[in-house]
Amino acid sequence: MIFNLSWKNFKGQFLNYLVYFISMTFAVVVYYCFSAITYNRTLISRAGRDIQINGAMSIGGFLVVVMILGFMFAANHFFLLKRSREIGLYHLIGMRKGKISFLFFIETLILGGFSLITGIVLGIIFSKLFSMILAKAMFLQVESLFRFSIPSIVQTSIAFVFMLLAVSLRSSWLIYRYKVNNLVKQPEKNTNAVNKMTKWKFVSGTLGLLLILVGYFLSYNIIQFGSLLMENGLKMAGFFIAPLIIMLICILGTYLFFKYTMYLIVFLFGKSKVTYYRRMNMLAVENTKHHLKRSGNTLFAITIFIAISLGMIGGAASFYTLGMNSVNVEAPTDFIVAEPSFQEVSQKIEDEPGANIDSVVTLNFKLTGSQYDIKIGREQKENTLSPINLLSLSNYREYQKINPYLKDIELVNDKDVVLLDSIQNILGGFIRYDSTFDLQEGLKLEVSKVRPDFLGQDLMRYGFPTVVVSDQLFEQVNSGIEYNLMAFNVDAVDEEALSNKLSDEVKVEWNNPIYFQYQWVNNQLEGYTSKVRQQPEQKNPTQNNDENKENEYWQLNYTNRFSDLRYQRRVMGLLIYVAMFLGILALIITGSILMLQQFAEAENEKESYDLLKKIGIPKKEITKLLYQQNSIIFFPPMLIGVLHATFAIFVFSKYISGSGYWLAYLACGILVLIYLAYYFLTSAIYSRIIHGRNLK
């Protein structure tokens, strides 16, 4: 009889358990596929030349476990609340708490077991699809990706059995904790406490909205805010602390918003007699107050989860674009080689069957001393004495013929120069060069324009800034040293084979050291840049704090576009793959939690809506009210989560400039549509639960 009663109640919770089952099954599929990839030797060996994917898959699997464990705890909490009367009835007929716990353990085990088996079966079926998506994202050519992985099945089973046991233990603890009276009685609404507006609630509600707006304002003005922190003693640490402060402000503001601000808005709406007594607004206001009181913490957690999931997918898309852009910055042509290494590299290319050098441009640089300022933030300046690279305009235009990323440059007169700023590619807005460069010959360079640096890896230019000058000005500079870089493209039948050969036979290394030392004396720059050491080498350089000591810099010998592009594609593809599935899983979990919560609310509100039907309120009006109440629960977390993610992406765009952030905002828009689907599905089922009672 007891098991029959349990089965009857279990069937009565079919919709709740269906949502739970689907979410759990999807989580098992994701976890199994992550695990299966770590055992796919073909895929791992194919990608292993550049990166190791096992670590990323293991981290992804761990995060899946954390997310689904949180979902199971939340879902289990809703199930116990909904079945409190059933548990109380078991007590009344003499069943001990241990027996009740055992029944719930069996239910959890059976439901979890079905989810686990279904998820593993679907995981085996779709593992090839998951592997193909990963291979496609990483631009890997792999013939066979399907594997029936016994170790993955065992690992997945162990992980989810552990979670089922953890949830069962928590259920038992909750059942033992509650008294019989609390389980039998339906929780009463404390109307006086809900309707009472205290000073604390008013202040906290106002502060919640204010903190969120302050966080958004600081995000929009992140450069000024970071500069302010740097100017007030934090120095460069302020650059990294600024986003953390904004994040903490937004988290605190979000908590207060869902605990007090939303209640304050509903309370003020209810104070308006014109709107409060119109149609069914009175009932909507009172119900919303009770819903917010019970759901404030849940809505806060879900909002943060949504922001993280959106930021995860959008951020991964942005990283991918930035990674591809970094290839164009560091290797705009197939190869850039330091002149001493050119003969060796070119010979290796010519020896490869089906490969030949298409064109060669010699980049002639003059490395000469300069005094200039680097501006940090808004006002801070850091005076720098170091060499800078000079490149003639004619040489720049010659290189432009084979480098599609270089923009046209026009110099109005011989004194005009254009700064190619590598810092602009990474820390645009925070750190920038001043407009004046003082050279050793007494020449003063005035920067007319600043352009992003697409000349190639700046470490091949010793990491110093580069300016494009007129041919006449280039000839006037006689101090310092000259060096050449050879840039060229290659026609190859098999680019990967050529790249692998060069990687094995020509190592990327540091060569061709230069030495410099400069001083600013009597408003003039004095010093040298040399290819040979001018001062004896210090035995204990850490003990020598003399600002006049000689500095030593080394040059990278060559860059290979194909190997850089392959590495970025595989790293960023792996990042997008993990972030995409984790983000989707997070979204499914948050939507499922809200859905389960609203199903529980529907059961509690049935009697109230039955009363409305008896007094003649049309079914259409009740349905409209149900959709309105669900919108108050679904829309604020969705909208604020999207806003949080949007401003977070905006902050990131100020730290690392790039043109691919539209992908992040597009991801936010797509996920909003998915979340709207959850809202409409939940509202439709909610309405069916309410109206279905009278149909019996």
XYZ file of C-alpha atoms in Angstrom:
696
model
C 0.000 0.000 0.000
C 2.781 2.372 0.903
C 4.573 1.810 -2.376
C 1.287 2.223 -4.251
C 0.722 5.543 -2.489
C 4.275 6.584 -3.286
C 3.792 5.631 -6.948
C 0.534 7.590 -7.097
C 2.193 10.701 -5.700
C 5.157 10.168 -7.998
C 2.828 10.169 -11.016
C 1.222 13.340 -9.689
C 4.622 15.047 -9.905
C 5.193 13.921 -13.497
C 5.878 17.390 -14.945
C 8.386 18.216 -12.226
C 10.238 14.948 -12.637
C 10.168 15.297 -16.427
C 11.997 18.645 -16.210
C 14.438 17.074 -13.747
C 14.937 14.044 -15.991
C 15.619 16.095 -19.138
C 18.098 18.390 -17.394
C 19.909 15.484 -15.762
C 20.047 13.543 -19.023
C 21.573 16.494 -20.897
C 24.153 16.896 -18.127
C 25.079 13.201 -18.367
C 25.451 13.536 -22.153
C 27.777 16.537 -21.807
C 29.830 14.916 -19.056
C 30.144 11.607 -20.919
C 31.207 13.339 -24.148
C 33.807 15.416 -22.291
C 35.129 12.240 -20.686
C 35.060 10.273 -23.959
C 37.168 12.920 -25.695
C 39.901 12.502 -23.062
C 40.081 8.807 -24.045
C 39.945 9.423 -27.800
C 43.581 8.745 -28.669
C 43.143 9.609 -32.338
C 41.828 13.083 -31.549
C 44.281 13.714 -28.729
C 47.319 12.667 -30.755
C 46.163 14.832 -33.668
C 45.846 17.911 -31.455
C 48.669 17.024 -29.094
C 51.374 18.552 -31.268
C 50.216 22.019 -30.222
C 48.070 21.631 -27.095
C 46.845 19.084 -24.570
C 43.036 18.864 -24.527
C 42.771 16.456 -21.582
C 43.115 19.231 -19.028
C 40.387 21.393 -20.563
C 37.992 18.433 -20.821
C 38.677 17.432 -17.209
C 38.022 20.969 -15.987
C 34.855 21.088 -18.078
C 33.685 17.777 -16.607
C 34.355 19.016 -13.084
C 32.296 22.169 -13.718
C 29.474 20.012 -15.108
C 29.469 18.043 -11.838
C 29.412 21.239 -9.773
C 26.547 22.752 -11.781
C 24.392 19.652 -11.889
C 24.966 18.993 -8.169
C 23.677 22.489 -7.419
C 20.691 21.869 -9.672
C 19.911 18.550 -7.973
C 20.002 20.153 -4.532
C 17.667 22.936 -5.676
C 15.280 20.543 -7.440
C 15.256 18.198 -4.449
C 14.362 21.126 -2.196
C 11.340 21.982 -4.375
C 10.228 18.356 -4.482
C 10.281 18.074 -0.688
C 8.312 21.300 -0.289
C 5.674 20.141 -2.761
C 5.359 16.741 -1.129
C 5.363 17.964 2.468
C 1.757 16.849 2.981
C 2.591 13.400 1.630
C 5.504 13.105 4.071
C 3.233 14.248 6.900
C 0.666 11.614 5.900
C 3.321 8.906 6.070
C 4.074 10.052 9.624
C 0.406 9.925 10.603
C 0.039 6.307 9.465
C 3.012 5.348 11.614
C 5.884 5.265 9.140
C 9.250 6.122 10.629
C 11.483 8.821 9.217
C 14.060 6.236 8.189
C 11.472 4.427 6.068
C 10.324 7.723 4.493
C 13.920 8.608 3.704
C 14.382 5.175 2.154
C 11.342 5.691 -0.113
C 12.687 9.048 -1.311
C 16.106 7.477 -1.778
C 14.571 4.777 -4.008
C 12.717 7.443 -6.032
C 15.885 9.510 -6.427
C 17.901 6.444 -7.342
C 15.369 5.220 -9.909
C 14.971 8.650 -11.531
C 18.704 9.278 -11.434
C 19.392 5.802 -12.776
C 17.084 6.314 -15.736
C 18.713 9.709 -16.399
C 22.168 8.160 -16.163
C 21.379 5.244 -18.489
C 19.551 7.450 -20.997
C 22.336 10.046 -20.869
C 25.087 7.471 -21.430
C 23.198 5.900 -24.352
C 22.631 9.319 -25.920
C 26.227 10.253 -25.109
C 27.501 7.199 -26.974
C 25.264 8.049 -29.922
C 26.207 11.723 -29.990
C 29.845 11.395 -28.936
C 30.919 11.402 -32.576
C 28.911 14.603 -33.143
C 30.538 16.234 -30.090
C 33.972 15.143 -31.292
C 33.238 16.444 -34.795
C 32.211 19.807 -33.353
C 35.457 19.950 -31.382
C 37.529 18.893 -34.396
C 35.783 21.503 -36.533
C 36.291 24.226 -33.921
C 39.993 23.324 -33.711
C 40.395 22.894 -37.497
C 41.560 19.291 -37.095
C 41.413 16.727 -39.892
C 40.517 13.413 -38.235
C 39.099 10.454 -40.154
C 37.264 8.516 -37.421
C 35.971 10.043 -34.207
C 33.462 7.455 -32.952
C 34.532 5.497 -29.887
C 32.697 3.286 -27.417
C 34.581 4.250 -24.261
C 34.231 1.846 -21.323
C 36.398 4.064 -19.034
C 34.125 7.037 -19.817
C 31.024 5.007 -18.931
C 32.600 3.972 -15.623
C 33.782 7.517 -14.847
C 30.388 9.026 -15.675
C 28.552 6.414 -13.613
C 30.780 6.962 -10.578
C 30.401 10.748 -10.752
C 26.600 10.671 -11.000
C 26.140 7.910 -8.406
C 28.160 10.096 -6.056
C 25.832 13.027 -6.771
C 22.723 10.882 -6.275
C 24.035 9.698 -2.919
C 24.810 13.285 -1.882
C 21.276 14.390 -2.794
C 19.723 11.394 -0.987
C 21.681 12.158 2.169
C 20.517 15.757 2.039
C 16.898 14.618 1.604
C 17.203 12.350 4.626
C 18.674 15.174 6.676
C 15.798 17.503 5.751
C 13.173 14.849 6.528
C 14.720 14.181 9.949
C 14.991 17.917 10.612
C 11.335 18.895 10.161
C 8.607 18.231 12.703
C 5.423 16.380 11.791
C 3.253 19.480 12.301
C 5.360 21.498 9.905
C 5.113 18.752 7.305
C 1.351 18.339 7.524
C 0.338 22.004 7.670
C 0.459 24.136 4.568
C 2.748 27.108 5.160
C 0.760 30.188 6.083
C 1.310 33.493 4.397
C 2.460 36.111 6.845
C 0.502 38.938 5.237
C 1.410 41.547 7.831
C 5.145 40.920 7.509
C 4.948 40.960 3.719
C 2.917 44.157 3.478
C 4.951 46.052 6.052
C 7.498 48.474 4.587
C 10.277 49.178 7.073
C 12.990 51.794 6.809
C 15.539 49.016 6.360
C 13.669 47.564 3.389
C 13.258 50.997 1.813
C 16.937 51.908 2.218
C 18.135 48.471 1.069
C 15.791 48.534 -1.937
C 17.004 51.958 -3.000
C 20.635 50.985 -2.412
C 20.287 47.826 -4.532
C 19.215 49.728 -7.635
C 21.770 52.453 -6.949
C 24.655 49.961 -6.661
C 23.761 48.304 -9.968
C 23.621 51.702 -11.699
C 26.942 52.695 -10.103
C 28.479 49.425 -11.315
C 27.254 50.091 -14.859
C 28.488 53.688 -14.723
C 31.948 52.586 -13.579
C 31.986 49.897 -16.287
C 31.180 52.463 -18.964
C 33.965 54.691 -17.590
C 36.408 51.912 -16.779
C 39.413 53.845 -18.108
C 38.740 56.830 -15.868
C 37.960 54.597 -12.883
C 41.095 52.511 -13.330
C 43.153 55.683 -13.749
C 41.680 57.111 -10.551
C 42.718 54.018 -8.606
C 46.219 54.169 -10.112
C 46.563 57.823 -9.173
C 45.598 57.148 -5.554
C 48.415 54.856 -4.569
C 47.452 51.560 -6.236
C 49.641 52.225 -9.287
C 49.374 49.452 -11.891
C 47.465 47.248 -9.440
C 44.527 49.600 -9.915
C 44.374 48.439 -13.509
C 43.453 44.917 -12.345
C 41.528 45.846 -9.199
C 39.039 48.113 -11.019
C 37.050 45.252 -12.674
C 37.003 43.299 -9.398
C 35.550 46.271 -7.533
C 32.886 46.700 -10.222
C 32.045 42.992 -10.038
C 31.621 43.092 -6.246
C 29.449 46.221 -6.490
C 27.203 44.553 -9.069
C 26.927 41.310 -7.065
C 25.945 43.178 -3.901
C 23.548 45.381 -5.862
C 21.979 42.300 -7.484
C 21.416 40.653 -4.103
C 19.757 43.741 -2.664
C 17.737 44.204 -5.857
C 16.036 40.815 -5.628
C 15.698 40.891 -1.857
C 14.368 44.429 -1.481
C 14.299 46.564 -4.647
C 11.751 44.468 -6.513
C 9.600 44.328 -3.388
C 9.886 48.115 -3.069
C 8.784 48.582 -6.693
C 5.764 46.311 -6.203
C 4.951 48.043 -2.887
C 5.015 51.501 -4.489
C 2.891 50.204 -7.370
C 0.341 48.989 -4.833
C 0.203 52.414 -3.209
C -1.342 53.893 -6.351
C -5.101 53.524 -5.916
C -5.668 54.211 -9.602
C -3.710 51.133 -10.688
C -4.065 48.941 -7.592
C -7.840 48.474 -7.914
C -7.868 48.175 -11.702
C -8.894 44.721 -12.948
C -6.846 42.054 -11.149
C -3.859 44.202 -10.193
C -4.672 43.891 -6.500
C -4.304 40.102 -6.581
C -1.216 40.316 -8.789
C 0.481 42.722 -6.355
C -0.226 40.580 -3.295
C 0.831 37.349 -4.982
C 4.006 38.962 -6.302
C 4.978 40.136 -2.811
C 4.734 36.585 -1.481
C 6.583 35.147 -4.478
C 9.436 37.635 -4.083
C 9.705 36.930 -0.373
C 10.071 33.195 -1.020
C 12.196 33.450 -4.176
C 14.555 36.384 -3.590
C 17.677 34.289 -2.946
C 16.877 31.950 -5.833
C 16.411 34.833 -8.284
C 19.687 36.389 -7.142
C 21.620 33.149 -7.667
C 19.997 32.553 -11.054
C 20.808 36.089 -12.226
C 24.489 35.626 -11.396
C 24.415 32.213 -13.076
C 22.853 33.705 -16.223
C 25.455 36.480 -16.301
C 28.251 33.923 -15.970
C 26.828 31.620 -18.651
C 26.272 34.492 -21.093
C 29.688 35.918 -20.336
C 31.203 32.457 -20.745
C 29.859 31.963 -24.264
C 30.229 35.573 -25.334
C 33.681 35.843 -23.801
C 34.819 32.659 -25.538
C 33.601 34.002 -28.886
C 35.486 37.231 -28.218
C 38.649 35.357 -27.252
C 38.440 33.409 -30.485
C 38.251 36.575 -32.562
C 41.016 38.180 -30.530
C 43.172 35.103 -30.998
C 42.697 35.249 -34.747
C 43.432 38.972 -34.688
C 46.640 38.344 -32.735
C 47.830 36.118 -35.584
C 47.296 38.985 -38.030
C 49.215 41.277 -35.693
C 52.161 38.981 -35.028
C 52.386 37.158 -38.376
C 50.696 39.193 -41.123
C 52.731 37.379 -43.796
C 53.598 33.695 -43.981
C 57.100 34.258 -42.611
C 59.074 37.089 -41.056
C 62.733 36.201 -40.535
C 65.672 38.057 -39.028
C 68.307 38.575 -41.702
C 70.970 36.269 -40.117
C 68.444 33.393 -40.130
C 67.008 34.061 -43.596
C 69.381 31.828 -45.531
C 68.696 28.807 -43.326
C 64.897 29.248 -43.324
C 64.633 29.941 -47.051
C 66.779 26.907 -47.852
C 64.521 24.648 -45.753
C 61.483 25.993 -47.614
C 63.037 25.483 -51.032
C 63.996 21.903 -50.097
C 60.367 21.031 -49.317
C 58.598 19.504 -52.374
C 55.893 21.752 -53.763
C 56.970 24.817 -51.765
C 58.503 28.005 -53.054
C 58.900 31.570 -51.828
C 56.402 33.863 -53.524
C 57.819 37.300 -52.692
C 60.352 38.845 -50.354
C 60.349 42.335 -48.849
C 63.326 43.560 -46.865
C 62.311 45.741 -43.931
C 65.157 48.087 -43.076
C 64.940 49.462 -39.511
C 67.062 52.027 -37.751
C 67.229 51.517 -33.993
C 68.077 54.881 -32.472
C 67.850 56.413 -29.028
C 64.841 58.452 -27.949
C 63.269 60.151 -24.971
C 59.478 59.911 -24.706
C 56.659 59.632 -22.204
C 54.220 56.792 -21.686
C 50.899 57.997 -20.344
C 49.279 55.673 -17.804
C 45.626 56.382 -17.207
C 44.547 59.971 -17.583
C 47.360 62.050 -16.139
C 50.277 59.880 -15.023
C 53.369 59.954 -17.204
C 56.384 57.709 -17.142
C 59.501 59.104 -18.750
C 61.371 56.552 -20.865
C 64.866 56.581 -22.315
C 65.233 53.773 -24.837
C 65.722 53.058 -28.531
C 62.851 53.276 -31.006
C 62.533 51.735 -34.484
C 62.412 54.003 -37.528
C 60.894 52.711 -40.788
C 60.853 54.764 -43.973
C 57.531 55.486 -45.685
C 58.679 53.976 -48.992
C 59.710 50.756 -47.222
C 56.353 50.677 -45.420
C 54.489 50.981 -48.735
C 56.592 48.233 -50.265
C 55.690 45.944 -47.363
C 52.047 46.971 -47.715
C 51.903 45.169 -51.091
C 52.220 41.764 -49.409
C 50.720 42.671 -46.015
C 46.932 43.140 -46.373
C 46.504 44.466 -42.815
C 48.547 47.636 -43.235
C 46.510 50.792 -43.778
C 47.481 53.632 -46.106
C 49.679 56.293 -44.536
C 50.084 59.843 -45.820
C 52.675 62.234 -44.398
C 51.885 65.913 -44.962
C 55.511 67.010 -44.635
C 58.925 65.591 -43.850
C 58.504 66.216 -40.115
C 55.295 64.194 -39.799
C 55.579 60.697 -38.317
C 53.035 57.945 -37.692
C 53.348 55.818 -34.568
C 52.562 52.111 -34.919
C 51.388 51.316 -31.414
C 51.554 47.681 -30.273
C 50.136 48.683 -26.875
C 46.972 49.787 -28.650
C 46.361 46.153 -29.609
C 46.287 45.035 -25.976
C 45.799 47.861 -23.489
C 44.125 50.489 -25.627
C 43.099 53.526 -23.622
C 44.990 52.757 -20.406
C 48.579 52.971 -21.610
C 49.582 55.104 -24.581
C 52.582 56.933 -25.949
C 52.944 60.677 -25.813
C 52.979 62.615 -29.091
C 56.628 63.732 -28.901
C 59.834 61.723 -29.375
C 63.218 63.429 -28.816
C 66.077 61.849 -30.787
C 69.794 61.973 -30.176
C 70.600 64.293 -33.073
C 68.366 66.953 -31.545
C 65.492 65.978 -33.815
C 62.030 66.189 -32.345
C 59.403 63.863 -33.824
C 55.776 64.978 -33.621
C 53.314 62.137 -33.991
C 50.487 63.135 -36.330
C 48.628 59.807 -36.212
C 48.605 56.597 -34.196
C 47.823 53.312 -35.927
C 47.665 49.720 -34.643
C 50.881 47.807 -35.230
C 50.504 45.171 -37.963
C 54.178 44.970 -38.921
C 54.538 41.599 -37.241
C 55.839 40.237 -33.949
C 57.256 43.268 -32.107
C 59.817 41.058 -30.329
C 61.556 40.769 -33.685
C 62.007 44.530 -33.357
C 63.400 44.095 -29.829
C 60.035 45.077 -28.357
C 60.589 48.803 -28.932
C 58.003 51.182 -30.467
C 58.102 51.797 -34.209
C 57.430 55.037 -36.114
C 57.031 55.497 -39.853
C 58.963 58.538 -41.062
C 59.605 60.238 -44.379
C 62.484 58.980 -46.468
C 64.308 62.289 -45.971
C 64.030 62.122 -42.179
C 65.082 58.475 -42.247
C 68.321 59.437 -44.035
C 69.037 62.218 -41.523
C 69.249 59.835 -38.576
C 72.778 58.447 -38.305
C 72.985 57.329 -34.669
C 72.191 53.850 -33.437
C 72.239 50.685 -35.541
C 70.485 49.256 -38.585
C 69.072 45.769 -39.004
C 66.848 43.985 -41.527
C 63.848 41.679 -41.349
C 62.827 39.560 -44.326
C 59.043 39.250 -44.826
C 57.610 36.920 -47.456
C 54.747 34.618 -48.401
C 55.029 31.000 -49.506
C 53.170 28.844 -52.011
C 53.035 25.311 -50.584
C 51.083 22.206 -51.508
C 51.040 21.063 -47.864
C 51.397 24.014 -45.497
C 51.111 21.856 -42.386
C 53.931 19.572 -43.477
C 56.115 22.588 -44.246
C 55.300 24.162 -40.898
C 56.030 20.946 -39.014
C 59.349 20.569 -40.817
C 60.428 24.098 -39.948
C 59.296 23.676 -36.352
C 61.453 20.561 -36.046
C 64.513 21.843 -37.879
C 64.549 25.595 -37.153
C 63.917 26.448 -33.536
C 62.418 29.752 -32.478
C 65.120 31.338 -30.350
C 66.646 34.600 -29.192
C 69.532 35.953 -31.251
C 71.388 39.139 -32.214
C 71.627 40.988 -28.871
C 71.875 44.776 -28.763
C 73.158 46.971 -25.938
C 72.094 50.510 -25.069
C 72.427 53.133 -22.402
C 70.947 56.666 -22.486
C 70.842 59.730 -20.245
C 68.997 63.033 -20.421
C 71.612 65.726 -19.813
C 71.066 69.474 -20.268
C 67.873 68.894 -22.257
C 69.709 66.618 -24.639
C 69.789 62.871 -25.127
C 73.182 61.255 -24.692
C 74.117 57.595 -25.027
C 74.417 54.779 -27.531
C 72.839 51.709 -29.084
C 75.362 49.097 -30.155
C 75.598 45.497 -31.366
C 78.577 44.928 -29.062
C 78.828 45.395 -25.323
C 80.284 48.767 -24.329
C 80.517 48.156 -20.590
C 81.976 45.158 -18.742
C 79.372 42.556 -17.815
C 78.172 42.859 -14.213
C 78.797 39.789 -12.060
C 75.948 40.710 -9.709
C 73.565 42.816 -11.803
C 70.879 42.730 -9.115
C 73.156 44.692 -6.786
C 73.788 47.429 -9.349
C 71.050 50.047 -9.121
C 72.938 52.614 -11.199
C 70.487 54.145 -13.692
C 73.379 54.494 -16.144
C 73.985 50.764 -16.445
C 73.969 49.176 -19.873
C 70.774 47.404 -20.973
C 70.734 44.242 -23.038
C 67.922 43.170 -25.387
C 67.616 40.173 -27.733
C 65.745 39.594 -30.980
C 63.381 36.736 -31.903
C 64.694 34.988 -34.997
C 61.505 34.231 -37.006
C 57.728 33.820 -37.042
C 55.640 31.262 -38.893
C 52.051 32.322 -39.644
C 50.733 28.815 -40.206
C 51.994 27.443 -36.880
C 50.691 30.541 -35.033
C 47.335 30.273 -36.801
C 47.095 26.549 -36.101
C 47.899 27.059 -32.411
C 45.354 29.858 -31.992
C 42.646 27.916 -33.816
C 43.139 24.892 -31.605
C 43.414 26.739 -28.304
C 40.520 29.085 -29.022
C 38.441 26.332 -30.624
C 38.856 24.224 -27.490
C 37.871 27.229 -25.356
C 34.722 27.860 -27.400
C 33.764 24.185 -27.293
C 33.987 23.930 -23.503
C 32.403 27.339 -22.902
C 29.557 26.673 -25.321
C 28.397 23.442 -23.701
C 28.940 24.698 -20.157
C 27.050 27.893 -20.974
C 24.146 26.012 -22.533
C 24.037 23.614 -19.572
C 24.051 26.554 -17.154
C 21.183 28.147 -19.036
C 19.179 24.904 -19.016
C 19.786 24.526 -15.284
C 18.688 28.080 -14.442
C 15.600 27.800 -16.636
C 14.759 24.409 -15.127
C 15.105 25.699 -11.566
C 12.738 28.584 -12.281
C 10.347 26.198 -13.996
C 10.300 23.814 -11.019
C 9.852 26.733 -8.648
C 6.854 28.023 -10.599
C 5.297 24.551 -10.728
C 5.521 24.462 -6.929
C 3.906 27.915 -6.779
C 1.122 26.704 -9.070
C 0.250 23.889 -6.663
C 0.170 26.323 -3.740
C -1.992 28.874 -5.588
C -4.630 26.486 -6.954
C -7.158 27.218 -4.216
C -6.852 30.988 -4.692
C -7.487 30.721 -8.413
C -10.381 28.311 -7.864
C -11.976 31.001 -5.732
C -11.568 33.519 -8.563
C -13.331 31.155 -10.934
C -16.219 30.722 -8.502
C -16.803 34.476 -8.272
C -16.996 34.698 -12.062
C -13.537 35.851 -13.166
C -13.110 34.752 -16.827
C -10.543 32.088 -17.602
C -8.882 34.447 -20.086
C -8.256 37.056 -17.374
C -6.812 34.444 -15.023
C -4.484 33.165 -17.745
C -3.334 36.715 -18.434
C -2.613 37.168 -14.730
C -0.594 33.938 -14.685
C 1.594 35.098 -17.567
C 2.128 38.468 -15.852
C 3.239 36.829 -12.608
C 5.614 34.488 -14.422
C 7.082 37.441 -16.299
C 7.977 39.074 -12.970
C 9.875 35.930 -12.012
C 11.540 35.238 -15.390
C 12.257 38.643 -16.924
C 14.218 40.493 -14.181
C 16.874 37.736 -13.802
C 17.125 37.429 -17.580
C 17.387 41.167 -18.265
C 19.765 41.963 -15.408
C 21.890 38.905 -16.214
C 22.165 40.061 -19.833
C 23.007 43.608 -18.729
C 25.705 42.303 -16.381
C 27.220 40.228 -19.185
C 26.972 43.105 -21.675
C 28.807 45.557 -19.427
C 31.385 42.892 -18.527
C 32.111 42.387 -22.230
C 32.293 46.161 -22.672
C 34.907 46.365 -19.903
C 36.888 43.579 -21.530
C 36.769 45.383 -24.873
C 38.425 48.385 -23.235
C 41.241 46.209 -21.937
C 41.854 44.329 -25.181
C 40.683 46.088 -28.315
C 39.246 44.080 -31.185
C 36.480 43.973 -33.750
C 34.953 40.626 -32.785
C 32.899 41.625 -29.778
C 29.716 41.659 -31.834
C 29.897 37.854 -31.550
C 29.591 38.178 -27.786
C 26.543 40.429 -28.024
C 25.013 38.100 -30.613
C 25.452 35.202 -28.174
C 23.598 37.229 -25.540
C 20.728 37.825 -27.956
C 20.442 34.160 -28.933
C 20.442 33.022 -25.334
C 17.752 35.572 -24.482
C 15.554 33.926 -27.105
C 16.191 30.520 -25.548
C 15.299 31.869 -22.122
C 12.101 33.426 -23.488
C 11.140 29.957 -24.729
C 11.511 28.712 -21.152
C 9.240 31.506 -19.956
C 6.445 30.750 -22.416
C 6.678 26.991 -21.816
C 6.568 27.452 -18.043
C 3.640 29.875 -18.262
C 1.662 27.488 -20.492
C 2.191 24.546 -18.125
C 1.514 26.786 -15.100
C -1.800 27.790 -16.674
C -2.653 24.167 -17.395
C -2.009 23.197 -13.769
C -4.282 26.001 -12.516
C -7.128 25.402 -14.974
C -6.801 21.627 -14.947
C -8.193 21.308 -11.429
C -11.749 22.175 -12.469
C -11.595 19.746 -15.363
C -11.393 16.734 -13.119
